[in-house]
Amino acid sequence: VALLLFGGRGRISSIMGDMAKGIGAFRKGLKDEEETKSVDNDDMVNVTPKKDETKASS
């Protein structure tokens, strides 16, 4: 009620619309990030040198 008195109907509607757009953009960003990670993992090559088992233990 207080927001309606101070901000008016148009202001509340504008704030709620902006909030919905922000939530939508956040969800889209999370979805894009997950897709990017799955693509990157498929293209990864293991370059870690294997442990040399021919060396004598000290």
Short mmCIF file of C-alpha atoms in Angstrom, two decimals:
data_model
loop_
_atom_site.label_atom_id
_atom_site.label_comp_id
_atom_site.label_asym_id
_atom_site.label_seq_id
_atom_site.Cartn_x
_atom_site.Cartn_y
_atom_site.Cartn_z
CA VAL A 1 0.00 0.00 0.00
CA ALA A 2 2.82 2.38 0.89
CA LEU A 3 4.53 1.73 -2.45
CA LEU A 4 1.32 2.58 -4.28
CA LEU A 5 1.08 5.89 -2.44
CA PHE A 6 4.69 6.93 -3.00
CA GLY A 7 5.43 5.37 -6.37
CA GLY A 8 2.14 5.18 -8.18
CA ARG A 9 0.77 2.30 -10.27
CA GLY A 10 3.05 2.84 -13.25
CA ARG A 11 6.19 2.85 -11.13
CA ILE A 12 5.38 -0.48 -9.43
CA SER A 13 4.58 -2.06 -12.78
CA SER A 14 7.88 -0.81 -14.18
CA ILE A 15 9.86 -2.15 -11.21
CA MET A 16 8.20 -5.58 -11.44
CA GLY A 17 8.86 -5.72 -15.20
CA ASP A 18 12.52 -4.88 -14.69
CA MET A 19 12.77 -7.50 -11.96
CA ALA A 20 11.26 -10.17 -14.24
CA LYS A 21 13.71 -9.27 -17.01
CA GLY A 22 16.61 -9.56 -14.58
CA ILE A 23 15.50 -13.00 -13.40
CA GLY A 24 15.07 -14.15 -16.99
CA ALA A 25 18.54 -12.91 -17.93
CA PHE A 26 20.03 -14.65 -14.87
CA ARG A 27 18.41 -17.97 -15.79
CA LYS A 28 19.55 -17.64 -19.40
CA GLY A 29 23.10 -16.93 -18.22
CA LEU A 30 23.10 -20.06 -16.05
CA LYS A 31 21.79 -22.17 -18.93
CA ASP A 32 24.41 -20.79 -21.34
CA GLU A 33 27.17 -21.43 -18.78
CA GLU A 34 26.11 -25.08 -18.38
CA GLU A 35 26.06 -25.58 -22.16
CA THR A 36 29.52 -24.00 -22.48
CA LYS A 37 30.94 -26.28 -19.78
CA SER A 38 29.58 -29.42 -21.45
CA VAL A 39 31.02 -28.39 -24.83
CA ASP A 40 34.39 -27.54 -23.28
CA ASN A 41 34.60 -30.87 -21.45
CA ASP A 42 34.05 -32.81 -24.70
CA ASP A 43 36.93 -31.01 -26.41
CA MET A 44 39.41 -31.35 -23.54
CA VAL A 45 42.52 -33.45 -23.99
CA ASN A 46 44.43 -34.87 -21.02
CA VAL A 47 48.01 -33.59 -21.26
CA THR A 48 49.14 -34.69 -17.81
CA PRO A 49 52.32 -36.74 -18.16
CA LYS A 50 51.94 -40.30 -17.01
CA LYS A 51 53.97 -41.47 -14.06
CA ASP A 52 57.18 -43.11 -15.22
CA GLU A 53 57.10 -46.59 -13.71
CA THR A 54 60.52 -47.56 -15.09
CA LYS A 55 62.42 -45.46 -12.53
CA ALA A 56 63.74 -47.33 -9.51
CA SER A 57 62.21 -46.45 -6.18
CA SER A 58 64.60 -44.89 -3.69
#
